[in-house]
Structure formats: structure tokens, C-alpha cells
CSV table of C-alpha atoms in Angstrom, one decimal:
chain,number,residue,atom,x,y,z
A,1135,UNK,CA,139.0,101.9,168.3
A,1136,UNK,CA,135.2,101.3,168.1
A,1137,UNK,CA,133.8,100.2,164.8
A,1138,UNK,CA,130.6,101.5,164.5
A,1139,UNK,CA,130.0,104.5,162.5
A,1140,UNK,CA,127.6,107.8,164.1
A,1141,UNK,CA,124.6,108.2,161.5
A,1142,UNK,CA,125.0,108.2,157.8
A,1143,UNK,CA,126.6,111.6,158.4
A,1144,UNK,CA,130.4,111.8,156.4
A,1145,UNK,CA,131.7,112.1,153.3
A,1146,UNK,CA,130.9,109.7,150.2
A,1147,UNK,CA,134.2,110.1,148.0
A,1148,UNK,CA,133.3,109.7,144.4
A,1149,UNK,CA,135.3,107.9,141.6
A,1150,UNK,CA,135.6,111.5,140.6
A,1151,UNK,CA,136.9,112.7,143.5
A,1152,UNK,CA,134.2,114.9,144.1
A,1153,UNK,CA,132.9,114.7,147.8
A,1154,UNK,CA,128.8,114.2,148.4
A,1155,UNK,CA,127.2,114.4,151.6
A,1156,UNK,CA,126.0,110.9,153.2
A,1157,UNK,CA,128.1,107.7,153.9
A,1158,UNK,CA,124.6,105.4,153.2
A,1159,UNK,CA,123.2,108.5,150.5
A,1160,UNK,CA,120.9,111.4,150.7
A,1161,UNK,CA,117.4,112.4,150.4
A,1162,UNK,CA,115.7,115.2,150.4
A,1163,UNK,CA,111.9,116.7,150.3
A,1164,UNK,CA,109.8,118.3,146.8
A,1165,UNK,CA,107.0,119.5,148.7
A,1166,UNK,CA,104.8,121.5,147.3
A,1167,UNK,CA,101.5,123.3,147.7
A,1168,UNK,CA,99.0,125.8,146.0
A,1169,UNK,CA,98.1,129.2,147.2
A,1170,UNK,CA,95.5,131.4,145.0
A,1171,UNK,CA,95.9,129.3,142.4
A,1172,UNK,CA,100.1,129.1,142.4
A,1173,UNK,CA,101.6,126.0,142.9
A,1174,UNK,CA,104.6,126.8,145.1
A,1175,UNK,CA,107.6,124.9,146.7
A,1176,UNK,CA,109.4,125.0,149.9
A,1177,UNK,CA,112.8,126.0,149.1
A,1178,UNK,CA,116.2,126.4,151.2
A,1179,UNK,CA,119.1,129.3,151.3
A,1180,UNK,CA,121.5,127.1,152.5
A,1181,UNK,CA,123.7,128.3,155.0
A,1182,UNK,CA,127.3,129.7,154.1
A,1183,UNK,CA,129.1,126.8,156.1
A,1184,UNK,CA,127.4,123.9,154.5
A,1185,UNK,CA,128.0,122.5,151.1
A,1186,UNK,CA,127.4,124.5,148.4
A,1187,UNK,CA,126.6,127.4,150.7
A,1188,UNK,CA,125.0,130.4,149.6
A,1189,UNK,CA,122.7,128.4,147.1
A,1190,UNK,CA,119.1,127.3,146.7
A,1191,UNK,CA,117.8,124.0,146.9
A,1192,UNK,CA,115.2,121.8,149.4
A,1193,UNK,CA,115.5,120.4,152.7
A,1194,UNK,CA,117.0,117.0,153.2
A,1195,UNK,CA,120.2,115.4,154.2
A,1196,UNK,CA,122.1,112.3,155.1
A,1197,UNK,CA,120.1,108.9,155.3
A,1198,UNK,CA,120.8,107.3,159.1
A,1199,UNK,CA,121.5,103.5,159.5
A,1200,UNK,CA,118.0,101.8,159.3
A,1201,UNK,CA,116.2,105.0,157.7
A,1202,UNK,CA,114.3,104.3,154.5
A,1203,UNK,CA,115.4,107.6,152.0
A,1204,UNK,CA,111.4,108.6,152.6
A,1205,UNK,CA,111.9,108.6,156.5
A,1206,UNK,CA,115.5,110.7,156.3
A,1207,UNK,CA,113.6,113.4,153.8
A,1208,UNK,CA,111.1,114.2,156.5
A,1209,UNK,CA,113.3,113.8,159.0
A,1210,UNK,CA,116.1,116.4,157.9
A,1211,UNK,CA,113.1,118.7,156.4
A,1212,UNK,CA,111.4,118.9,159.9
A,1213,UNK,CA,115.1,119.4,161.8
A,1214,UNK,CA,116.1,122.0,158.8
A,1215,UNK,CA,112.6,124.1,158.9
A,1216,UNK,CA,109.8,122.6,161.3
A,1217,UNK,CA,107.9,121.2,158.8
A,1218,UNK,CA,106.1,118.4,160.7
A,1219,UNK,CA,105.3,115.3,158.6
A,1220,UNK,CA,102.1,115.1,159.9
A,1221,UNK,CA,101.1,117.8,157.6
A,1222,UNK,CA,102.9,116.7,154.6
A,1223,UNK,CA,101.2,114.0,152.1
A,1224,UNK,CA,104.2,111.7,150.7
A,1225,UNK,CA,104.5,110.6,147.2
A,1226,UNK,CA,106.6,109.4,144.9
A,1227,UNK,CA,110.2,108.6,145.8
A,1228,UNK,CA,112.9,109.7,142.7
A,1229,UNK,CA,116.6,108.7,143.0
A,1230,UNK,CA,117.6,112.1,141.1
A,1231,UNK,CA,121.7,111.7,141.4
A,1232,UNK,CA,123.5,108.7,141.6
A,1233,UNK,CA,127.8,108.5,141.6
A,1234,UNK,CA,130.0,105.8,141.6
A,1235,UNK,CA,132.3,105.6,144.6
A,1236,UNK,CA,135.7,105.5,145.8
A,1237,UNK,CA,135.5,105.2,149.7
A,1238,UNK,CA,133.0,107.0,152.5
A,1239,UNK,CA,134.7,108.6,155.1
A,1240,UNK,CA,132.7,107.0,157.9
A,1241,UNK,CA,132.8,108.7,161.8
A,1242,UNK,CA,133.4,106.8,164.3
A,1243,UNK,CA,133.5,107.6,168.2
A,1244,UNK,CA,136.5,107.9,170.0
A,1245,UNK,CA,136.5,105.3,172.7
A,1246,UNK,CA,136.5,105.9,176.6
A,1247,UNK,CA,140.4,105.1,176.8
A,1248,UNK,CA,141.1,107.5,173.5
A,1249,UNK,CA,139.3,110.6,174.5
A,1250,UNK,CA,142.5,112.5,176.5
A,1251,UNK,CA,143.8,112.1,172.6
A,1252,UNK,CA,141.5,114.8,172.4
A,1253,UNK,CA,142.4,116.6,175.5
A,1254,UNK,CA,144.1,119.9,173.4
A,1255,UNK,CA,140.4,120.1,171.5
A,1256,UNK,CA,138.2,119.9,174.9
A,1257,UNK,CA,140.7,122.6,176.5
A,1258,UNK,CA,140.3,124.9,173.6
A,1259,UNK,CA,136.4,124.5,174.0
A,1260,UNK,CA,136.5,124.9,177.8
A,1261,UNK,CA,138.8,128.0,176.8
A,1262,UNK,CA,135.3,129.4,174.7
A,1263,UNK,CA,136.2,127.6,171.2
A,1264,UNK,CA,133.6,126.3,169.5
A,1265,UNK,CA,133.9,122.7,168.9
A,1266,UNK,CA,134.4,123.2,165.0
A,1267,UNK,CA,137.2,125.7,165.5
A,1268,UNK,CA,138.8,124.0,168.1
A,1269,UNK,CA,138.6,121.0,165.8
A,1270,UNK,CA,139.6,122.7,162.7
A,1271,UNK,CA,142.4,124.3,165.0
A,1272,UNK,CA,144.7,121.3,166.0
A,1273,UNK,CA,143.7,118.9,163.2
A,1274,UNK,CA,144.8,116.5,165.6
A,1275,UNK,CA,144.9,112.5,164.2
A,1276,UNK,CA,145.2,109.5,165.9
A,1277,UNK,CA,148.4,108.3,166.6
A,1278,UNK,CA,148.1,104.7,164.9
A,1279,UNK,CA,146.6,105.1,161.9
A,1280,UNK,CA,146.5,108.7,161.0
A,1281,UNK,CA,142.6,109.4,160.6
A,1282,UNK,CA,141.7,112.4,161.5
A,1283,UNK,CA,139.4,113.8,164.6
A,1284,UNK,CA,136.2,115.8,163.1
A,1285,UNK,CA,133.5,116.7,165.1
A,1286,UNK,CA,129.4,116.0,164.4
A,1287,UNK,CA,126.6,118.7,164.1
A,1288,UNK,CA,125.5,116.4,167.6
A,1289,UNK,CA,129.0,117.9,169.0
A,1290,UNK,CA,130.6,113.9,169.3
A,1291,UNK,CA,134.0,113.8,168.4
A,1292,UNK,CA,134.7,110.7,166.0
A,1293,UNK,CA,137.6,109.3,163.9
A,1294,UNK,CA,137.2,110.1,160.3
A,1295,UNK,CA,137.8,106.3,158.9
A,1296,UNK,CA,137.9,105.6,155.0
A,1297,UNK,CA,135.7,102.5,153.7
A,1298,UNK,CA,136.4,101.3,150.3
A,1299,UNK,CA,132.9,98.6,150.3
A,1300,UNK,CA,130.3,100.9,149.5
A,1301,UNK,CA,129.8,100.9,146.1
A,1302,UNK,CA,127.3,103.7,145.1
A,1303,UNK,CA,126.1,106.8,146.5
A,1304,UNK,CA,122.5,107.9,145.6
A,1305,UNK,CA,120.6,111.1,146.4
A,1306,UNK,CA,116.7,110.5,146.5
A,1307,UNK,CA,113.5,113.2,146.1
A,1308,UNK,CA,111.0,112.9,147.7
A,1309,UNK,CA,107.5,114.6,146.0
A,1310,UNK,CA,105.1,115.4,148.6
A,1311,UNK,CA,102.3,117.5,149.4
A,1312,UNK,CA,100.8,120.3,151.8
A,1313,UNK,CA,97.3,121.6,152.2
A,1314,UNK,CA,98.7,124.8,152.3
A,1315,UNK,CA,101.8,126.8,153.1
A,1316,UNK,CA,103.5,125.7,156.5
A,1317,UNK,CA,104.8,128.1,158.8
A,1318,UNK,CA,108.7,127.6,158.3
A,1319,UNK,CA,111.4,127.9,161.1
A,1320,UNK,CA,114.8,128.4,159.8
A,1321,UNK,CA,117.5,126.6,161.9
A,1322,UNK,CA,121.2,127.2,161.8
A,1323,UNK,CA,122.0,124.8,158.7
A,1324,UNK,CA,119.4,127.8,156.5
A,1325,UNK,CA,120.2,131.0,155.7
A,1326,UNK,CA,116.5,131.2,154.6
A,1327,UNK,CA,113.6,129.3,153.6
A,1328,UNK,CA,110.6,130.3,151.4
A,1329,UNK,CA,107.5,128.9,149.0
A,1330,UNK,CA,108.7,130.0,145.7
A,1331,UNK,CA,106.4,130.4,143.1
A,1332,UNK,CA,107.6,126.8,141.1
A,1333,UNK,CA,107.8,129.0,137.9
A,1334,UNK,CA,110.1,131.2,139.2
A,1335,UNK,CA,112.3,128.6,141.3
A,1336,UNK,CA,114.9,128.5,138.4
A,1337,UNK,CA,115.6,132.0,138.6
A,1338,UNK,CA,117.5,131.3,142.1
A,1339,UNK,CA,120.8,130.4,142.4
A,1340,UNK,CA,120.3,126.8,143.1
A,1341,UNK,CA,122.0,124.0,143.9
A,1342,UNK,CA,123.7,122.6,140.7
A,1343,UNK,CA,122.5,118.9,141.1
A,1344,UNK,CA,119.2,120.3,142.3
A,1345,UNK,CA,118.8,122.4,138.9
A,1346,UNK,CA,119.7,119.4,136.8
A,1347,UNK,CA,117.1,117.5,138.2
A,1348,UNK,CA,114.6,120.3,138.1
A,1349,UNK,CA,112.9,119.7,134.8
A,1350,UNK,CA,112.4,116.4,135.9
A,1351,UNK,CA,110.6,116.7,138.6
A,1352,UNK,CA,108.4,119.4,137.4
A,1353,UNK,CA,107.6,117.0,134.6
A,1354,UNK,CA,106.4,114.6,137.6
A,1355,UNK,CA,104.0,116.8,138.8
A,1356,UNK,CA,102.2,116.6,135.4
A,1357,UNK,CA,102.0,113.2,135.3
């Protein structure tokens, strides 16, 4: 089995047992702008299929091996909406969540001579499945250790291997800037996207870690 993990994408397992999004931590993208005299900020319906679907929040995701939290914010907000970085004025950088972990689930690739494990899941999607369901479908696990096959948003199929040494997970926001409001082009992982007047952004339905850490960065702005 090969040891190397696919992007920070996976699971980070908390001492809690709640599962967060990012084997290396998350960041995501504040970016704001004014309009007539309204500041506003680029806000995300997340999509029903992604954690906490159905909610508010901003752009950003999973950090990738050798990505500074800054780089994975514009990143994942240009994949997520089109934003390009080139139009966006970075500030500061705010670690707005932080959890003590149990284990990451890290991904790693099947190897040459493990892929026919996999045969039952590339018949299904030959057969018209999509990867995910075919996936979800057979739950197959390899037949050594027991970690289970899950498939990437790439469409790789990888091991799902725990890892007890990382010791924290961290999500990072990243305050930034336009000159005005970007043309935004939802992709499959938004159900929507929008400049919300910032005075009215806690009337959503937002994220639950992104409304706790609301105030805070509001108060940022100010300062």
C-alpha cells in the first residue's frame, strides 16, 4: 500500500468525536467589498451533499500539503466561485476554530497491483454509477487491514487510513478585499453564492462555527 496521502482532503477526527473537514486544517476567505456605500461579503449556500449542507458560510476548504492557509483560501474560493486572486487584496490571516484531535483519516491511493480490489466499483461506474454511489454501494475495504475505499472530488480512489500524530486541527479566515463586487460562478460544491449586505449576513442560516466567529471578524474590520 502506498503511503502517501492525496491533498489535505479527509476527515480530522476530534477528541470529541466530531469530524471537521481537512487532514492538515482548513481555511477559508472574508472578502469583502463596498457598493453604494454598503460594505458587503461574498457568502456561500453550500451545497446539500457537503458538510453542513443547506447552510451559509464563505468559500474555502482543505489546506494541500505545502499550501500556506492564505494560498488554500484563494485557492478553494476561486475553484468554489471564480473569484480570481488577482482581484482580491489579502489581509489579515485569523485562526477562528481550533479542536484537539483524535486521528485524521488520511487518503491514500490504491496501488497499481491493488486496483482489481476495486474491480466491483469500476464495473458499477462503467455500468452508469457515479463514482460516489458506486463507492457508497459496495463499501468495499481492503482485505488486510480493513480501511475502507472512498473516492476524491478528483474521482481517485484511495484507502481511507487513520493517523493518530497530528495533534491539532485548525480552521483559518482569511480577511481580504475587492474593488468591487466580482462576478461569481457557482460550481457544484454551492448551492448559491451572493454579496450579502454584512449587516444582514446573520440573518442566514449560517454555518454554526462560521456564526460564532462572526462577531469577531466584524470587529476586525473596525480595527
Amino acid at each position: 500500500m502506498a503511503t502517501q496521502e492525496i491533498h489535505g482532503d479527509g476527515w480530522a477526527v476530534g477528541a470529541d468525536g466530531v469530524r471537521r473537514w481537512g487532514t492538515l486544517g482548513a481555511a477559508g476567505l472574508f472578502l469583502t467589498t463596498a457598493e453604494d456605500g454598503v460594505t458587503l461579503l461574498l457568502v456561500q449556500h453550500r451545497a446539500m451533499w457537503t458538510n453542513f449542507g443547506g447552510t451559509w458560510g464563505i468559500p474555502g476548504g482543505a489546506i494541500d500539503t505545502g499550501e500556506t492557509a492564505v494560498e488554500a483560501a484563494l485557492r478553494e474560493t476561486m475553484e468554489e466561485t471564480g473569484v480570481d486572486p488577482s482581484d482580491v487584496t489579502t489581509g489579515e490571516a485569523v485562526v477562528t476554530a481550533r479542536a484537539p484531535l483524535d486521528h485524521v483519516l488520511r487518503r491514500v491511493p490504491l496501488t497499481e497491483a491493488e486496483l482489481p480490489l476495486a474491480d466491483a466499483v469500476t464495473s458499477a461506474v462503467a455500468g452508469g454509477a457515479t463514482l460516489f454511489d458506486a463507492v457508497r454501494g459496495h463499501r468495499l475495504t481492503h482485505p488486510e487491514t480493513g480501511y475502507p475505499l472512498v473516492a476524491t472530488l478528483q474521482g481517485d480512489l484511495c484507502w481511507e487510513v487513520p493517523d493518530d500524530t497530528v495533534p491539532e486541527w485548525t480552521y483559518t479566515t482569511v480577511l481580504c478585499t475587492a474593488d468591487h463586487p466580482l462576478e461569481l460562478n457557482p460550481t457544484a460544491e454551492s448551492a448559491d453564492l451572493a454579496w450579502c449586505p454584512l449587516d444582514e449576513v446573520a440573518e442566514l442560516n449560517l454555518l454554526p462555527p462560521f456564526r460564532e466567529a462572526l462577531p469577531g471578524l466584524i470587529a476586525r474590520l473596525g480595527s
